[in-house]
PDB file of C-alpha atoms in Angstrom:
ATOM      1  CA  UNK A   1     223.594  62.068   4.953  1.00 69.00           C
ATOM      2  CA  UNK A   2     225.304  59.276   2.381  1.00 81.00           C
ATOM      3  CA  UNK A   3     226.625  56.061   3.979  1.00 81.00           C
ATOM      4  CA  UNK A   4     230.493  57.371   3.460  1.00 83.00           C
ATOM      5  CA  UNK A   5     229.549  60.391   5.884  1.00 85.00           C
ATOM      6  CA  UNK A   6     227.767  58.288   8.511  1.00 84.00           C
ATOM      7  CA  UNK A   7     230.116  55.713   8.800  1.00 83.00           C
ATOM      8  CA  UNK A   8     233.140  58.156   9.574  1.00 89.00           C
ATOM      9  CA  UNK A   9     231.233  60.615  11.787  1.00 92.00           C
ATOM     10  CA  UNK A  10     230.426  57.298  13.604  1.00 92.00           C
ATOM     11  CA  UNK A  11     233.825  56.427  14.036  1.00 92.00           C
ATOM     12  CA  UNK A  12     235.044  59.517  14.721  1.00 95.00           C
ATOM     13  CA  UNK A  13     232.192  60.478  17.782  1.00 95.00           C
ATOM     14  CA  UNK A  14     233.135  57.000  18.867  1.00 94.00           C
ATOM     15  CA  UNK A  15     237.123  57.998  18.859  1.00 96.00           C
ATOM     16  CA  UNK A  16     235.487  60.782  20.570  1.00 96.00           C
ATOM     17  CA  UNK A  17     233.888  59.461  22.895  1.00 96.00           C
ATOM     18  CA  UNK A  18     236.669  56.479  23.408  1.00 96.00           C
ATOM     19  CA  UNK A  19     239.184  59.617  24.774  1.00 97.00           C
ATOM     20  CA  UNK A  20     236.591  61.594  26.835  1.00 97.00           C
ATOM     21  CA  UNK A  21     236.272  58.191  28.938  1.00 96.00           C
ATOM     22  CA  UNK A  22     239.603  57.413  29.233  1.00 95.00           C
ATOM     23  CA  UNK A  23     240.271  61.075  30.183  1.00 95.00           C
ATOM     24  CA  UNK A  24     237.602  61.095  32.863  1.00 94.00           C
ATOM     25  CA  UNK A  25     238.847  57.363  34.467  1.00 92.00           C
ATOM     26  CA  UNK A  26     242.517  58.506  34.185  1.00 90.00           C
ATOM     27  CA  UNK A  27     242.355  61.885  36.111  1.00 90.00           C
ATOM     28  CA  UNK A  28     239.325  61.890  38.107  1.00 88.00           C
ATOM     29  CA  UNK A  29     238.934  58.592  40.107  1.00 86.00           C
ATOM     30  CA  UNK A  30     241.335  57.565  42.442  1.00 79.00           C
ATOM     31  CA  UNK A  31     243.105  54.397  41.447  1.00 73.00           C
ATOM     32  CA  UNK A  32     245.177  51.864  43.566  1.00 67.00           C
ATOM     33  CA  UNK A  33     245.174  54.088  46.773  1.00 63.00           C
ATOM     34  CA  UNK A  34     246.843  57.085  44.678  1.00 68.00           C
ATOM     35  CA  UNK A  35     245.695  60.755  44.832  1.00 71.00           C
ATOM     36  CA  UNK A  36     244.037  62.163  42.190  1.00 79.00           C
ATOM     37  CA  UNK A  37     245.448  63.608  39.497  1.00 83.00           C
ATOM     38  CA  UNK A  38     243.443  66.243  38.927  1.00 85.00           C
ATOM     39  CA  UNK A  39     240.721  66.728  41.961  1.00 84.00           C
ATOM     40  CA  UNK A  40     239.459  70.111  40.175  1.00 88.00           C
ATOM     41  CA  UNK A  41     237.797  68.150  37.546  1.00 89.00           C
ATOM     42  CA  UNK A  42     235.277  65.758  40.077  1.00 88.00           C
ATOM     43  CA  UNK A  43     232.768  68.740  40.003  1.00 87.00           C
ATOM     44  CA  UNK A  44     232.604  69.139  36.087  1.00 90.00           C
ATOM     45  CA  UNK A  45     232.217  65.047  35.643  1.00 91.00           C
ATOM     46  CA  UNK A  46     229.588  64.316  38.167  1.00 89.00           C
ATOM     47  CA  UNK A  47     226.213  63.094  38.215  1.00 90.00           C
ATOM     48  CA  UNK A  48     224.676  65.501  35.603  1.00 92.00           C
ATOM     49  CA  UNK A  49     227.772  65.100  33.231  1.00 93.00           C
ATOM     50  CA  UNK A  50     227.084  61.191  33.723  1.00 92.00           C
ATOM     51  CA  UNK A  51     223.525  61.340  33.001  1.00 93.00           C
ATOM     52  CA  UNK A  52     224.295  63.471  29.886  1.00 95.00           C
ATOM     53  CA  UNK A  53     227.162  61.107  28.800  1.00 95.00           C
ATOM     54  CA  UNK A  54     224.794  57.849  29.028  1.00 94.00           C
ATOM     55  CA  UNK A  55     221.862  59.449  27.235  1.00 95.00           C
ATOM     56  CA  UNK A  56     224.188  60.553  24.430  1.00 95.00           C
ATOM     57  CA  UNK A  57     225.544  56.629  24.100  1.00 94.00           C
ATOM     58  CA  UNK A  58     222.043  56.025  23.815  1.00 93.00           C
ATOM     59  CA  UNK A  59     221.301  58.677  21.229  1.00 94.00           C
ATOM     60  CA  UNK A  60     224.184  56.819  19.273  1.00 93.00           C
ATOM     61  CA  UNK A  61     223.568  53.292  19.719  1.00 91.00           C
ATOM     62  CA  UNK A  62     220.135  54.490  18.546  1.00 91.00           C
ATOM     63  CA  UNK A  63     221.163  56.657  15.317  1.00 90.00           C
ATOM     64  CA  UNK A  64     224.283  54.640  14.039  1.00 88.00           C
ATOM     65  CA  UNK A  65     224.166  51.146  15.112  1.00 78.00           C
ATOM     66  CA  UNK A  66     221.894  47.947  15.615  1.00 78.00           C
ATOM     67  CA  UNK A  67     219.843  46.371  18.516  1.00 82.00           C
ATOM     68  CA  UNK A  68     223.137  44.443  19.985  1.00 86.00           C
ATOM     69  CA  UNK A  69     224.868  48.112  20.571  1.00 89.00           C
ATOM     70  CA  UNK A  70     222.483  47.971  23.243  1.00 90.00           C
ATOM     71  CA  UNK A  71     223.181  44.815  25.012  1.00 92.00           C
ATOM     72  CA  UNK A  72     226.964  45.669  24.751  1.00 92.00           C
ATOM     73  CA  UNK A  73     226.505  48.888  26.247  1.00 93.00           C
ATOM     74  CA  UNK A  74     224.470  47.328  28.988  1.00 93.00           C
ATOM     75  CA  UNK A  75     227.097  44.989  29.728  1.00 94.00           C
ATOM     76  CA  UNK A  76     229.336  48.101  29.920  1.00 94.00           C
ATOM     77  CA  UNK A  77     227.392  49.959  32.166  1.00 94.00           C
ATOM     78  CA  UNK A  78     226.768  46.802  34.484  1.00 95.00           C
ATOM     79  CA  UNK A  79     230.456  46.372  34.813  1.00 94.00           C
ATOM     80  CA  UNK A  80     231.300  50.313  35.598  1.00 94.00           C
ATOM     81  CA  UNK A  81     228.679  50.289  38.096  1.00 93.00           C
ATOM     82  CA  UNK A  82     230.902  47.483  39.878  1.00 93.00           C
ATOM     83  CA  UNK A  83     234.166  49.061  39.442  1.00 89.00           C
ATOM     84  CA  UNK A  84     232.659  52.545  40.719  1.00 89.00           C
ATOM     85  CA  UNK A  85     231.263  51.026  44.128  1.00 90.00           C
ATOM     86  CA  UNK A  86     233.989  49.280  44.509  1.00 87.00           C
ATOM     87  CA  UNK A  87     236.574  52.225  43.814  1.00 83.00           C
ATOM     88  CA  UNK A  88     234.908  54.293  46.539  1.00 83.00           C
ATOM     89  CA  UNK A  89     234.225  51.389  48.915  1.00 83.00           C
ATOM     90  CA  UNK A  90     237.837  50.258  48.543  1.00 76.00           C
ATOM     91  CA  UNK A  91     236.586  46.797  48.227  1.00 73.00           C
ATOM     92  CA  UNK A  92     238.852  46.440  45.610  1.00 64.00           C
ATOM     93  CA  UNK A  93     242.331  48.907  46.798  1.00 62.00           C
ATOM     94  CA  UNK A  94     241.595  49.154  50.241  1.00 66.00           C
ATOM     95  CA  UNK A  95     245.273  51.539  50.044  1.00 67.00           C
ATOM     96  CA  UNK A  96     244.753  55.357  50.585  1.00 68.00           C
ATOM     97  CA  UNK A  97     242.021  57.359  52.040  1.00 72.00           C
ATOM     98  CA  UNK A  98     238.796  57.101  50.736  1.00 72.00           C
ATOM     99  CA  UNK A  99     238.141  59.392  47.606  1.00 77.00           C
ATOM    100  CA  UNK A 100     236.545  62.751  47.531  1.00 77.00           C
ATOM    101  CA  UNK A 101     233.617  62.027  45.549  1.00 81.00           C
ATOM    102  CA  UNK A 102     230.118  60.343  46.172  1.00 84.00           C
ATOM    103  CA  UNK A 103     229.409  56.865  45.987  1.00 87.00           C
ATOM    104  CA  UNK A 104     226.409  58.178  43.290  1.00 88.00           C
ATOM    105  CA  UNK A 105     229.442  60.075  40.856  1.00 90.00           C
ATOM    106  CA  UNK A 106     231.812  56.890  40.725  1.00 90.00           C
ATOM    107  CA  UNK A 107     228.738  54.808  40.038  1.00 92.00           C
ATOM    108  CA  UNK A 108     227.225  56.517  37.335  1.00 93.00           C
ATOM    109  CA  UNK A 109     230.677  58.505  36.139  1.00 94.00           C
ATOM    110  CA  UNK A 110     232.613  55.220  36.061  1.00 93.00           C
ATOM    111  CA  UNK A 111     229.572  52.671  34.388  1.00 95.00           C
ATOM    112  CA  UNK A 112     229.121  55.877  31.901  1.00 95.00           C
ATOM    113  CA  UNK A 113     232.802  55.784  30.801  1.00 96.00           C
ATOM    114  CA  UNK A 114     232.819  52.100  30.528  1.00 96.00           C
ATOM    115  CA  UNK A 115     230.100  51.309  28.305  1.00 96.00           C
ATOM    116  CA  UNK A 116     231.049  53.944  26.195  1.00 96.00           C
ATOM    117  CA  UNK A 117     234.562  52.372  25.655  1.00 96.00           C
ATOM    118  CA  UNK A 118     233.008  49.095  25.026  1.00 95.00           C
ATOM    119  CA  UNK A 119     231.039  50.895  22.577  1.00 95.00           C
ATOM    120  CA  UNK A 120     233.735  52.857  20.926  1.00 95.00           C
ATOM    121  CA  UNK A 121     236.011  49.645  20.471  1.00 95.00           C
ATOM    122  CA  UNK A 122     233.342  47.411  19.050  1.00 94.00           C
ATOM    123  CA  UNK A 123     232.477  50.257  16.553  1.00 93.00           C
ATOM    124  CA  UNK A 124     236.379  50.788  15.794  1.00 93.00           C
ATOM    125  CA  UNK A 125     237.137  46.890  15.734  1.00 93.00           C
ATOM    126  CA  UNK A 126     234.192  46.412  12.854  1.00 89.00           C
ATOM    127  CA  UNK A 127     231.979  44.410  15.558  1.00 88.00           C
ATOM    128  CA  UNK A 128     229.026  47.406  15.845  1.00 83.00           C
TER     129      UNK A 128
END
């Protein structure tokens, strides 16, 4: 694959990916003591769509970029892990019920979706 090829399939699977995460934040956790938008979805993202989702980040930080990818996604993933515990400890909204999901899902769903928008906007801002 030429250089002109790699470089816009990489920004295009990180477009990709930067939608997918937003998606999956946006309509399947619950934010600020709000229902969920759509509570159908929880079983399609949960732990083994997580697992999936990281490993492919890896696959890409891997295949298109360099060693720092990593520490950024790292970062990402550090800082998802936080939001997810606290989304479904209501640490951090204590408004509403608690959500319908595990405390495992919005770990793993919500650290998944965050490193790979760090990811996607350092590739898309030149940085990766």
């Amino acid at each position: 694959m030429n250089n002109l090829a790699k470089g816009n399939l990489k920004g295009l699977l990180a477009i990709g990916m930067l939608v997918l995460a937003g998606f999956i934040i946006i309509f399947t956790f619950q934010l600020r003591g709000g229902g969920l938008i759509l509570p159908s979805l929880i079983s399609v993202f949960g732990v083994k769509f997580g697992l999936i989702f990281t490993v492919f980040q890896i696959g890409y930080c891997y295949y298109f970029c360099e060693k720092k990818a990593f520490w950024w996604m790292t970062g990402g993933l550090l800082l998802g892990f936080v939001g997810g515990y606290l989304n479904v400890t209501k640490i951090l909204f204590p408004i509403g019920p608690l959500p319908p999901y595990s405390l495992g899902r919005a770990v793993l769903m919500m650290g998944g979706c965050v490193s790979a928008i760090v990811i996607a906007i350092g590739v898309l801002k030149g940085k990766l």
